[in-house]
Amino acid sequence: MTLAAAHADSGDTAWLLAATALVLLMTPGLALFYGGMVRAKSVLNMLMMSFVSIALVTVVWLAAGYSLAFTDDLGGGLLGGLGNAGMARLTPDSVHGTVPTLLFATFQLTFAIITAALISGAVADRTRFGAWLVLVPVWTLLVYVPVTHWVWGPGGWIGAKLGALDFAGGLPVEITSGASGLALCLVIGPRLGFKKDAMRPHSLPMVMLGAGLLWFGWFGFNAGSALGANGLAAAAFLNTLAAGCTGLLGWLLVEQRRGHPTTLGAASGAVAGLVAITPSCGTVSLLGALVVGLAAGVVCSYAVGWKFKLNFDDSLDVVGVHLVGGVIGTLLIGLFADEAMTGGPEGLFHGGGLALLGRQLVAVLAVAGYAFAVTYGLGKLLDRTLGLRASEEEERTGLDLTVHAETAYDHGVLGHGAPVAPVRKAESPA
């Protein structure tokens, strides 16, 4: 949707250009984060699932996704139209608020990219790459685009009509990816050896590097959502930093009580805090941000273990971190929303009563239920047609070699270098 304005503001435009680049960097950061968490035999496949999402989502977003999400509502607050399909009628002079519409569309595109890539962590080590190439664009159009319109689109039923708050993507990004990851886990089934074999991360330094890049990019994700170089962006920036820190500390506190604070826990805790503050960074005070991050770090550290009790194999804890963290951050708006940040709505702890919390709960249930149901159906369809799961032989050998004809570390396997001495089984990073 192009909003009436005389011209774009140069300061706001410069900041959003930088923020867009920061958010795009998050997907390569996610690739490293996930790549380090899988076993060595499938690390390249994990990297590829994120990188290919950049290309796939970009094409469908420019073709139809942006228009369906952000043009005027067709009715009922459910979906926009195709007036800007193929970016039609948008010129360098088109303005959205105080920034060029083409820049706003690109900023929103980077959100769509990382949301699709996030899902890959739930089904790592066992998904057919060809099926992933179909799943990503179809899922983007069927799940991400409608939910984005509900939350941020003109006339969307969650944002414009219900009045639920989501500053930077707890609903369309975190909850949709987490609920969709859960659905695909149930469709595709657990990895071979789930709950029997040790499936430790093969490179914790890679995990930490990926987490650092994610944290860096998250400042563009959250502060950029102010769509201007202003005080609200500054507050969202600080809240993002604070919540990431308390999320990290909360997770480590739980691990310390268990005996061993870990690097994986530190990285996961920071991400959990950042996930939770995403919807609330522009609605809560600094104190609220500290509490949101701490709550996410503690709760998500327990939630990642639920898969063993409930018997679903969420390979890289997308459900435990992104779904649970997104729900925490979205619901806590109902408790900590501050009028000084929102310009009106207040949470329970600021005298606003339970009304906002009720609206947040309705939004969470609707988005999670919709994303789960549609993704489950899409997953079943792909599984019965293309086949969603890799063969047992491919999974045992590793997807890097069987799918991509490459290996991340043992170059001698494909004749690209001198033969490498065999590694004793006990020392194998896989």
PDB file of N, CA, C and O in Angstrom, residues 256-328:
ATOM      1  N   GLN A 256      23.231 -23.959  34.745  1.00  0.00           N
ATOM      2  CA  GLN A 256      24.113 -23.979  35.909  1.00  0.00           C
ATOM      3  C   GLN A 256      23.521 -24.842  37.019  1.00  0.00           C
ATOM      4  O   GLN A 256      24.235 -25.592  37.701  1.00  0.00           O
ATOM      5  N   ARG A 257      22.214 -24.755  37.181  1.00  0.00           N
ATOM      6  CA  ARG A 257      21.550 -25.580  38.185  1.00  0.00           C
ATOM      7  C   ARG A 257      21.649 -27.062  37.836  1.00  0.00           C
ATOM      8  O   ARG A 257      21.628 -27.916  38.709  1.00  0.00           O
ATOM      9  N   ARG A 258      21.785 -27.349  36.525  1.00  0.00           N
ATOM     10  CA  ARG A 258      21.945 -28.736  36.098  1.00  0.00           C
ATOM     11  C   ARG A 258      23.407 -29.179  36.148  1.00  0.00           C
ATOM     12  O   ARG A 258      23.686 -30.363  35.975  1.00  0.00           O
ATOM     13  N   GLY A 259      24.302 -28.218  36.295  1.00  0.00           N
ATOM     14  CA  GLY A 259      25.707 -28.559  36.478  1.00  0.00           C
ATOM     15  C   GLY A 259      26.674 -28.037  35.451  1.00  0.00           C
ATOM     16  O   GLY A 259      27.859 -27.867  35.736  1.00  0.00           O
ATOM     17  N   HIS A 260      26.205 -27.724  34.209  1.00  0.00           N
ATOM     18  CA  HIS A 260      27.144 -27.361  33.162  1.00  0.00           C
ATOM     19  C   HIS A 260      26.575 -26.261  32.266  1.00  0.00           C
ATOM     20  O   HIS A 260      25.791 -26.542  31.351  1.00  0.00           O
ATOM     21  N   PRO A 261      26.951 -25.006  32.469  1.00  0.00           N
ATOM     22  CA  PRO A 261      26.582 -23.957  31.512  1.00  0.00           C
ATOM     23  C   PRO A 261      27.358 -24.161  30.210  1.00  0.00           C
ATOM     24  O   PRO A 261      28.567 -24.365  30.235  1.00  0.00           O
ATOM     25  N   THR A 262      26.672 -24.136  29.082  1.00  0.00           N
ATOM     26  CA  THR A 262      27.283 -24.507  27.809  1.00  0.00           C
ATOM     27  C   THR A 262      27.275 -23.357  26.806  1.00  0.00           C
ATOM     28  O   THR A 262      26.467 -22.421  26.905  1.00  0.00           O
ATOM     29  N   THR A 263      28.162 -23.470  25.818  1.00  0.00           N
ATOM     30  CA  THR A 263      28.161 -22.481  24.741  1.00  0.00           C
ATOM     31  C   THR A 263      26.877 -22.577  23.921  1.00  0.00           C
ATOM     32  O   THR A 263      26.328 -21.549  23.499  1.00  0.00           O
ATOM     33  N   LEU A 264      26.386 -23.787  23.682  1.00  0.00           N
ATOM     34  CA  LEU A 264      25.130 -23.944  22.961  1.00  0.00           C
ATOM     35  C   LEU A 264      23.982 -23.305  23.738  1.00  0.00           C
ATOM     36  O   LEU A 264      23.095 -22.670  23.156  1.00  0.00           O
ATOM     37  N   GLY A 265      24.022 -23.438  25.063  1.00  0.00           N
ATOM     38  CA  GLY A 265      22.995 -22.816  25.884  1.00  0.00           C
ATOM     39  C   GLY A 265      23.056 -21.298  25.828  1.00  0.00           C
ATOM     40  O   GLY A 265      22.024 -20.624  25.770  1.00  0.00           O
ATOM     41  N   ALA A 266      24.272 -20.748  25.830  1.00  0.00           N
ATOM     42  CA  ALA A 266      24.418 -19.295  25.749  1.00  0.00           C
ATOM     43  C   ALA A 266      23.860 -18.776  24.426  1.00  0.00           C
ATOM     44  O   ALA A 266      23.120 -17.773  24.393  1.00  0.00           O
ATOM     45  N   ALA A 267      24.205 -19.451  23.331  1.00  0.00           N
ATOM     46  CA  ALA A 267      23.710 -19.032  22.025  1.00  0.00           C
ATOM     47  C   ALA A 267      22.192 -19.168  21.942  1.00  0.00           C
ATOM     48  O   ALA A 267      21.491 -18.267  21.467  1.00  0.00           O
ATOM     49  N   SER A 268      21.675 -20.289  22.428  1.00  0.00           N
ATOM     50  CA  SER A 268      20.237 -20.535  22.366  1.00  0.00           C
ATOM     51  C   SER A 268      19.472 -19.564  23.257  1.00  0.00           C
ATOM     52  O   SER A 268      18.388 -19.095  22.893  1.00  0.00           O
ATOM     53  N   GLY A 269      20.028 -19.255  24.422  1.00  0.00           N
ATOM     54  CA  GLY A 269      19.368 -18.324  25.323  1.00  0.00           C
ATOM     55  C   GLY A 269      19.287 -16.929  24.750  1.00  0.00           C
ATOM     56  O   GLY A 269      18.253 -16.239  24.878  1.00  0.00           O
ATOM     57  N   ALA A 270      20.363 -16.479  24.114  1.00  0.00           N
ATOM     58  CA  ALA A 270      20.331 -15.166  23.483  1.00  0.00           C
ATOM     59  C   ALA A 270      19.265 -15.121  22.395  1.00  0.00           C
ATOM     60  O   ALA A 270      18.483 -14.160  22.296  1.00  0.00           O
ATOM     61  N   VAL A 271      19.210 -16.173  21.576  1.00  0.00           N
ATOM     62  CA  VAL A 271      18.205 -16.216  20.512  1.00  0.00           C
ATOM     63  C   VAL A 271      16.800 -16.256  21.092  1.00  0.00           C
ATOM     64  O   VAL A 271      15.887 -15.575  20.593  1.00  0.00           O
ATOM     65  N   ALA A 272      16.590 -17.006  22.173  1.00  0.00           N
ATOM     66  CA  ALA A 272      15.270 -17.063  22.802  1.00  0.00           C
ATOM     67  C   ALA A 272      14.837 -15.681  23.281  1.00  0.00           C
ATOM     68  O   ALA A 272      13.680 -15.276  23.096  1.00  0.00           O
ATOM     69  N   GLY A 273      15.747 -14.945  23.906  1.00  0.00           N
ATOM     70  CA  GLY A 273      15.419 -13.597  24.349  1.00  0.00           C
ATOM     71  C   GLY A 273      15.102 -12.674  23.190  1.00  0.00           C
ATOM     72  O   GLY A 273      14.171 -11.851  23.265  1.00  0.00           O
ATOM     73  N   LEU A 274      15.843 -12.802  22.109  1.00  0.00           N
ATOM     74  CA  LEU A 274      15.605 -11.976  20.932  1.00  0.00           C
ATOM     75  C   LEU A 274      14.284 -12.323  20.263  1.00  0.00           C
ATOM     76  O   LEU A 274      13.568 -11.441  19.776  1.00  0.00           O
ATOM     77  N   VAL A 275      13.949 -13.603  20.236  1.00  0.00           N
ATOM     78  CA  VAL A 275      12.659 -14.021  19.694  1.00  0.00           C
ATOM     79  C   VAL A 275      11.516 -13.381  20.480  1.00  0.00           C
ATOM     80  O   VAL A 275      10.569 -12.816  19.913  1.00  0.00           O
ATOM     81  N   ALA A 276      11.597 -13.464  21.789  1.00  0.00           N
ATOM     82  CA  ALA A 276      10.497 -12.976  22.623  1.00  0.00           C
ATOM     83  C   ALA A 276      10.348 -11.468  22.568  1.00  0.00           C
ATOM     84  O   ALA A 276       9.227 -10.936  22.645  1.00  0.00           O
ATOM     85  N   ILE A 277      11.445 -10.740  22.433  1.00  0.00           N
ATOM     86  CA  ILE A 277      11.342  -9.281  22.416  1.00  0.00           C
ATOM     87  C   ILE A 277      10.906  -8.769  21.050  1.00  0.00           C
ATOM     88  O   ILE A 277      10.505  -7.610  20.913  1.00  0.00           O
ATOM     89  N   THR A 278      10.944  -9.616  20.029  1.00  0.00           N
ATOM     90  CA  THR A 278      10.575  -9.170  18.683  1.00  0.00           C
ATOM     91  C   THR A 278       9.178  -8.550  18.629  1.00  0.00           C
ATOM     92  O   THR A 278       9.025  -7.428  18.126  1.00  0.00           O
ATOM     93  N   PRO A 279       8.134  -9.187  19.128  1.00  0.00           N
ATOM     94  CA  PRO A 279       6.821  -8.537  19.069  1.00  0.00           C
ATOM     95  C   PRO A 279       6.668  -7.382  20.044  1.00  0.00           C
ATOM     96  O   PRO A 279       5.838  -6.491  19.821  1.00  0.00           O
ATOM     97  N   SER A 280       7.470  -7.368  21.107  1.00  0.00           N
ATOM     98  CA  SER A 280       7.239  -6.415  22.197  1.00  0.00           C
ATOM     99  C   SER A 280       8.259  -5.291  22.288  1.00  0.00           C
ATOM    100  O   SER A 280       8.124  -4.408  23.137  1.00  0.00           O
ATOM    101  N   CYS A 281       9.268  -5.273  21.413  1.00  0.00           N
ATOM    102  CA  CYS A 281      10.348  -4.290  21.568  1.00  0.00           C
ATOM    103  C   CYS A 281       9.866  -2.859  21.432  1.00  0.00           C
ATOM    104  O   CYS A 281      10.479  -1.944  22.000  1.00  0.00           O
ATOM    105  N   GLY A 282       8.783  -2.636  20.700  1.00  0.00           N
ATOM    106  CA  GLY A 282       8.262  -1.290  20.537  1.00  0.00           C
ATOM    107  C   GLY A 282       7.053  -0.995  21.391  1.00  0.00           C
ATOM    108  O   GLY A 282       6.396   0.038  21.206  1.00  0.00           O
ATOM    109  N   THR A 283       6.759  -1.882  22.363  1.00  0.00           N
ATOM    110  CA  THR A 283       5.568  -1.695  23.188  1.00  0.00           C
ATOM    111  C   THR A 283       5.852  -1.728  24.688  1.00  0.00           C
ATOM    112  O   THR A 283       5.003  -1.326  25.475  1.00  0.00           O
ATOM    113  N   VAL A 284       7.024  -2.219  25.104  1.00  0.00           N
ATOM    114  CA  VAL A 284       7.321  -2.333  26.534  1.00  0.00           C
ATOM    115  C   VAL A 284       8.492  -1.426  26.905  1.00  0.00           C
ATOM    116  O   VAL A 284       9.302  -1.050  26.057  1.00  0.00           O
ATOM    117  N   SER A 285       8.580  -1.104  28.184  1.00  0.00           N
ATOM    118  CA  SER A 285       9.692  -0.309  28.683  1.00  0.00           C
ATOM    119  C   SER A 285      10.940  -1.172  28.792  1.00  0.00           C
ATOM    120  O   SER A 285      10.892  -2.391  28.571  1.00  0.00           O
ATOM    121  N   LEU A 286      12.047  -0.547  29.163  1.00  0.00           N
ATOM    122  CA  LEU A 286      13.290  -1.302  29.324  1.00  0.00           C
ATOM    123  C   LEU A 286      13.142  -2.373  30.392  1.00  0.00           C
ATOM    124  O   LEU A 286      13.617  -3.507  30.216  1.00  0.00           O
ATOM    125  N   LEU A 287      12.470  -2.051  31.508  1.00  0.00           N
ATOM    126  CA  LEU A 287      12.247  -3.062  32.540  1.00  0.00           C
ATOM    127  C   LEU A 287      11.430  -4.221  31.995  1.00  0.00           C
ATOM    128  O   LEU A 287      11.735  -5.396  32.254  1.00  0.00           O
ATOM    129  N   GLY A 288      10.404  -3.910  31.216  1.00  0.00           N
ATOM    130  CA  GLY A 288       9.608  -4.957  30.613  1.00  0.00           C
ATOM    131  C   GLY A 288      10.437  -5.830  29.684  1.00  0.00           C
ATOM    132  O   GLY A 288      10.292  -7.050  29.657  1.00  0.00           O
ATOM    133  N   ALA A 289      11.344  -5.216  28.927  1.00  0.00           N
ATOM    134  CA  ALA A 289      12.202  -5.968  28.015  1.00  0.00           C
ATOM    135  C   ALA A 289      13.109  -6.923  28.777  1.00  0.00           C
ATOM    136  O   ALA A 289      13.335  -8.059  28.353  1.00  0.00           O
ATOM    137  N   LEU A 290      13.645  -6.475  29.899  1.00  0.00           N
ATOM    138  CA  LEU A 290      14.501  -7.339  30.712  1.00  0.00           C
ATOM    139  C   LEU A 290      13.732  -8.557  31.206  1.00  0.00           C
ATOM    140  O   LEU A 290      14.249  -9.680  31.204  1.00  0.00           O
ATOM    141  N   VAL A 291      12.476  -8.341  31.612  1.00  0.00           N
ATOM    142  CA  VAL A 291      11.650  -9.449  32.101  1.00  0.00           C
ATOM    143  C   VAL A 291      11.279 -10.384  30.962  1.00  0.00           C
ATOM    144  O   VAL A 291      11.318 -11.616  31.110  1.00  0.00           O
ATOM    145  N   VAL A 292      10.917  -9.831  29.807  1.00  0.00           N
ATOM    146  CA  VAL A 292      10.545 -10.652  28.650  1.00  0.00           C
ATOM    147  C   VAL A 292      11.701 -11.566  28.259  1.00  0.00           C
ATOM    148  O   VAL A 292      11.524 -12.774  28.030  1.00  0.00           O
ATOM    149  N   GLY A 293      12.910 -11.007  28.177  1.00  0.00           N
ATOM    150  CA  GLY A 293      14.062 -11.816  27.808  1.00  0.00           C
ATOM    151  C   GLY A 293      14.369 -12.896  28.821  1.00  0.00           C
ATOM    152  O   GLY A 293      14.647 -14.049  28.452  1.00  0.00           O
ATOM    153  N   LEU A 294      14.305 -12.549  30.098  1.00  0.00           N
ATOM    154  CA  LEU A 294      14.589 -13.527  31.152  1.00  0.00           C
ATOM    155  C   LEU A 294      13.570 -14.657  31.138  1.00  0.00           C
ATOM    156  O   LEU A 294      13.929 -15.837  31.246  1.00  0.00           O
ATOM    157  N   ALA A 295      12.297 -14.300  30.996  1.00  0.00           N
ATOM    158  CA  ALA A 295      11.250 -15.325  30.962  1.00  0.00           C
ATOM    159  C   ALA A 295      11.466 -16.275  29.793  1.00  0.00           C
ATOM    160  O   ALA A 295      11.333 -17.503  29.933  1.00  0.00           O
ATOM    161  N   ALA A 296      11.826 -15.729  28.641  1.00  0.00           N
ATOM    162  CA  ALA A 296      12.040 -16.579  27.473  1.00  0.00           C
ATOM    163  C   ALA A 296      13.248 -17.489  27.667  1.00  0.00           C
ATOM    164  O   ALA A 296      13.202 -18.680  27.322  1.00  0.00           O
ATOM    165  N   GLY A 297      14.338 -16.944  28.207  1.00  0.00           N
ATOM    166  CA  GLY A 297      15.521 -17.763  28.415  1.00  0.00           C
ATOM    167  C   GLY A 297      15.259 -18.943  29.329  1.00  0.00           C
ATOM    168  O   GLY A 297      15.707 -20.067  29.064  1.00  0.00           O
ATOM    169  N   VAL A 298      14.529 -18.706  30.399  1.00  0.00           N
ATOM    170  CA  VAL A 298      14.252 -19.766  31.364  1.00  0.00           C
ATOM    171  C   VAL A 298      13.256 -20.776  30.798  1.00  0.00           C
ATOM    172  O   VAL A 298      13.488 -21.989  30.809  1.00  0.00           O
ATOM    173  N   VAL A 299      12.119 -20.287  30.288  1.00  0.00           N
ATOM    174  CA  VAL A 299      11.071 -21.189  29.822  1.00  0.00           C
ATOM    175  C   VAL A 299      11.530 -21.984  28.604  1.00  0.00           C
ATOM    176  O   VAL A 299      11.307 -23.204  28.521  1.00  0.00           O
ATOM    177  N   CYS A 300      12.184 -21.329  27.654  1.00  0.00           N
ATOM    178  CA  CYS A 300      12.607 -22.033  26.441  1.00  0.00           C
ATOM    179  C   CYS A 300      13.667 -23.086  26.745  1.00  0.00           C
ATOM    180  O   CYS A 300      13.741 -24.112  26.050  1.00  0.00           O
ATOM    181  N   SER A 301      14.486 -22.858  27.776  1.00  0.00           N
ATOM    182  CA  SER A 301      15.498 -23.854  28.124  1.00  0.00           C
ATOM    183  C   SER A 301      14.852 -25.164  28.567  1.00  0.00           C
ATOM    184  O   SER A 301      15.425 -26.248  28.372  1.00  0.00           O
ATOM    185  N   TYR A 302      13.676 -25.075  29.166  1.00  0.00           N
ATOM    186  CA  TYR A 302      12.925 -26.284  29.507  1.00  0.00           C
ATOM    187  C   TYR A 302      12.132 -26.803  28.307  1.00  0.00           C
ATOM    188  O   TYR A 302      11.999 -28.017  28.110  1.00  0.00           O
ATOM    189  N   ALA A 303      11.621 -25.874  27.492  1.00  0.00           N
ATOM    190  CA  ALA A 303      10.741 -26.267  26.384  1.00  0.00           C
ATOM    191  C   ALA A 303      11.455 -27.116  25.348  1.00  0.00           C
ATOM    192  O   ALA A 303      10.826 -27.967  24.701  1.00  0.00           O
ATOM    193  N   VAL A 304      12.760 -26.923  25.167  1.00  0.00           N
ATOM    194  CA  VAL A 304      13.466 -27.701  24.141  1.00  0.00           C
ATOM    195  C   VAL A 304      13.509 -29.189  24.490  1.00  0.00           C
ATOM    196  O   VAL A 304      13.752 -30.024  23.619  1.00  0.00           O
ATOM    197  N   GLY A 305      13.276 -29.515  25.741  1.00  0.00           N
ATOM    198  CA  GLY A 305      13.259 -30.920  26.139  1.00  0.00           C
ATOM    199  C   GLY A 305      11.911 -31.590  25.975  1.00  0.00           C
ATOM    200  O   GLY A 305      11.807 -32.820  26.112  1.00  0.00           O
ATOM    201  N   TRP A 306      10.886 -30.801  25.668  1.00  0.00           N
ATOM    202  CA  TRP A 306       9.551 -31.383  25.531  1.00  0.00           C
ATOM    203  C   TRP A 306       9.477 -32.387  24.394  1.00  0.00           C
ATOM    204  O   TRP A 306       8.660 -33.314  24.421  1.00  0.00           O
ATOM    205  N   LYS A 307      10.323 -32.216  23.363  1.00  0.00           N
ATOM    206  CA  LYS A 307      10.250 -33.117  22.214  1.00  0.00           C
ATOM    207  C   LYS A 307      10.545 -34.562  22.606  1.00  0.00           C
ATOM    208  O   LYS A 307      10.025 -35.489  21.983  1.00  0.00           O
ATOM    209  N   PHE A 308      11.365 -34.750  23.623  1.00  0.00           N
ATOM    210  CA  PHE A 308      11.680 -36.114  24.043  1.00  0.00           C
ATOM    211  C   PHE A 308      10.511 -36.731  24.808  1.00  0.00           C
ATOM    212  O   PHE A 308      10.255 -37.930  24.720  1.00  0.00           O
ATOM    213  N   LYS A 309       9.789 -35.896  25.550  1.00  0.00           N
ATOM    214  CA  LYS A 309       8.635 -36.404  26.289  1.00  0.00           C
ATOM    215  C   LYS A 309       7.431 -36.623  25.382  1.00  0.00           C
ATOM    216  O   LYS A 309       6.657 -37.570  25.565  1.00  0.00           O
ATOM    217  N   LEU A 310       7.264 -35.728  24.409  1.00  0.00           N
ATOM    218  CA  LEU A 310       6.099 -35.798  23.524  1.00  0.00           C
ATOM    219  C   LEU A 310       6.389 -36.549  22.227  1.00  0.00           C
ATOM    220  O   LEU A 310       5.501 -36.710  21.390  1.00  0.00           O
ATOM    221  N   ASN A 311       7.643 -36.952  22.044  1.00  0.00           N
ATOM    222  CA  ASN A 311       8.050 -37.811  20.936  1.00  0.00           C
ATOM    223  C   ASN A 311       7.858 -37.165  19.563  1.00  0.00           C
ATOM    224  O   ASN A 311       7.340 -37.774  18.626  1.00  0.00           O
ATOM    225  N   PHE A 312       8.287 -35.918  19.424  1.00  0.00           N
ATOM    226  CA  PHE A 312       8.389 -35.314  18.099  1.00  0.00           C
ATOM    227  C   PHE A 312       9.812 -34.793  17.959  1.00  0.00           C
ATOM    228  O   PHE A 312      10.376 -34.221  18.881  1.00  0.00           O
ATOM    229  N   ASP A 313      10.408 -35.021  16.801  1.00  0.00           N
ATOM    230  CA  ASP A 313      11.822 -34.711  16.616  1.00  0.00           C
ATOM    231  C   ASP A 313      12.000 -33.345  15.959  1.00  0.00           C
ATOM    232  O   ASP A 313      12.105 -33.221  14.738  1.00  0.00           O
ATOM    233  N   ASP A 314      12.024 -32.326  16.784  1.00  0.00           N
ATOM    234  CA  ASP A 314      12.324 -30.956  16.356  1.00  0.00           C
ATOM    235  C   ASP A 314      13.845 -30.818  16.395  1.00  0.00           C
ATOM    236  O   ASP A 314      14.422 -30.460  17.421  1.00  0.00           O
ATOM    237  N   SER A 315      14.494 -31.109  15.278  1.00  0.00           N
ATOM    238  CA  SER A 315      15.944 -31.307  15.248  1.00  0.00           C
ATOM    239  C   SER A 315      16.725 -30.200  15.937  1.00  0.00           C
ATOM    240  O   SER A 315      17.581 -30.455  16.794  1.00  0.00           O
ATOM    241  N   LEU A 316      16.450 -28.944  15.589  1.00  0.00           N
ATOM    242  CA  LEU A 316      17.260 -27.830  16.088  1.00  0.00           C
ATOM    243  C   LEU A 316      16.441 -26.871  16.950  1.00  0.00           C
ATOM    244  O   LEU A 316      16.762 -25.691  17.071  1.00  0.00           O
ATOM    245  N   ASP A 317      15.376 -27.373  17.552  1.00  0.00           N
ATOM    246  CA  ASP A 317      14.612 -26.661  18.582  1.00  0.00           C
ATOM    247  C   ASP A 317      13.895 -25.409  18.074  1.00  0.00           C
ATOM    248  O   ASP A 317      13.806 -24.387  18.763  1.00  0.00           O
ATOM    249  N   VAL A 318      13.341 -25.499  16.882  1.00  0.00           N
ATOM    250  CA  VAL A 318      12.539 -24.400  16.354  1.00  0.00           C
ATOM    251  C   VAL A 318      11.267 -24.220  17.178  1.00  0.00           C
ATOM    252  O   VAL A 318      10.851 -23.097  17.475  1.00  0.00           O
ATOM    253  N   VAL A 319      10.661 -25.326  17.570  1.00  0.00           N
ATOM    254  CA  VAL A 319       9.437 -25.255  18.374  1.00  0.00           C
ATOM    255  C   VAL A 319       9.750 -24.714  19.760  1.00  0.00           C
ATOM    256  O   VAL A 319       9.087 -23.788  20.250  1.00  0.00           O
ATOM    257  N   GLY A 320      10.770 -25.269  20.396  1.00  0.00           N
ATOM    258  CA  GLY A 320      11.090 -24.874  21.763  1.00  0.00           C
ATOM    259  C   GLY A 320      11.553 -23.447  21.895  1.00  0.00           C
ATOM    260  O   GLY A 320      11.346 -22.816  22.943  1.00  0.00           O
ATOM    261  N   VAL A 321      12.186 -22.898  20.862  1.00  0.00           N
ATOM    262  CA  VAL A 321      12.697 -21.529  20.937  1.00  0.00           C
ATOM    263  C   VAL A 321      11.775 -20.542  20.226  1.00  0.00           C
ATOM    264  O   VAL A 321      11.360 -19.541  20.815  1.00  0.00           O
ATOM    265  N   HIS A 322      11.435 -20.804  18.981  1.00  0.00           N
ATOM    266  CA  HIS A 322      10.700 -19.804  18.216  1.00  0.00           C
ATOM    267  C   HIS A 322       9.200 -19.814  18.499  1.00  0.00           C
ATOM    268  O   HIS A 322       8.599 -18.736  18.648  1.00  0.00           O
ATOM    269  N   LEU A 323       8.595 -20.984  18.568  1.00  0.00           N
ATOM    270  CA  LEU A 323       7.165 -21.005  18.901  1.00  0.00           C
ATOM    271  C   LEU A 323       6.946 -20.580  20.348  1.00  0.00           C
ATOM    272  O   LEU A 323       6.168 -19.657  20.623  1.00  0.00           O
ATOM    273  N   VAL A 324       7.646 -21.211  21.280  1.00  0.00           N
ATOM    274  CA  VAL A 324       7.455 -20.880  22.693  1.00  0.00           C
ATOM    275  C   VAL A 324       7.908 -19.456  22.985  1.00  0.00           C
ATOM    276  O   VAL A 324       7.212 -18.689  23.657  1.00  0.00           O
ATOM    277  N   GLY A 325       9.061 -19.064  22.458  1.00  0.00           N
ATOM    278  CA  GLY A 325       9.533 -17.702  22.680  1.00  0.00           C
ATOM    279  C   GLY A 325       8.615 -16.667  22.070  1.00  0.00           C
ATOM    280  O   GLY A 325       8.355 -15.610  22.664  1.00  0.00           O
ATOM    281  N   GLY A 326       8.100 -16.951  20.863  1.00  0.00           N
ATOM    282  CA  GLY A 326       7.174 -16.022  20.235  1.00  0.00           C
ATOM    283  C   GLY A 326       5.879 -15.867  21.009  1.00  0.00           C
ATOM    284  O   GLY A 326       5.333 -14.764  21.133  1.00  0.00           O
ATOM    285  N   VAL A 327       5.383 -16.976  21.557  1.00  0.00           N
ATOM    286  CA  VAL A 327       4.161 -16.915  22.370  1.00  0.00           C
ATOM    287  C   VAL A 327       4.411 -16.098  23.639  1.00  0.00           C
ATOM    288  O   VAL A 327       3.592 -15.245  24.028  1.00  0.00           O
ATOM    289  N   ILE A 328       5.542 -16.337  24.292  1.00  0.00           N
ATOM    290  CA  ILE A 328       5.868 -15.589  25.510  1.00  0.00           C
ATOM    291  C   ILE A 328       5.910 -14.095  25.229  1.00  0.00           C
ATOM    292  O   ILE A 328       5.289 -13.279  25.930  1.00  0.00           O
TER     293      ILE A 328
END
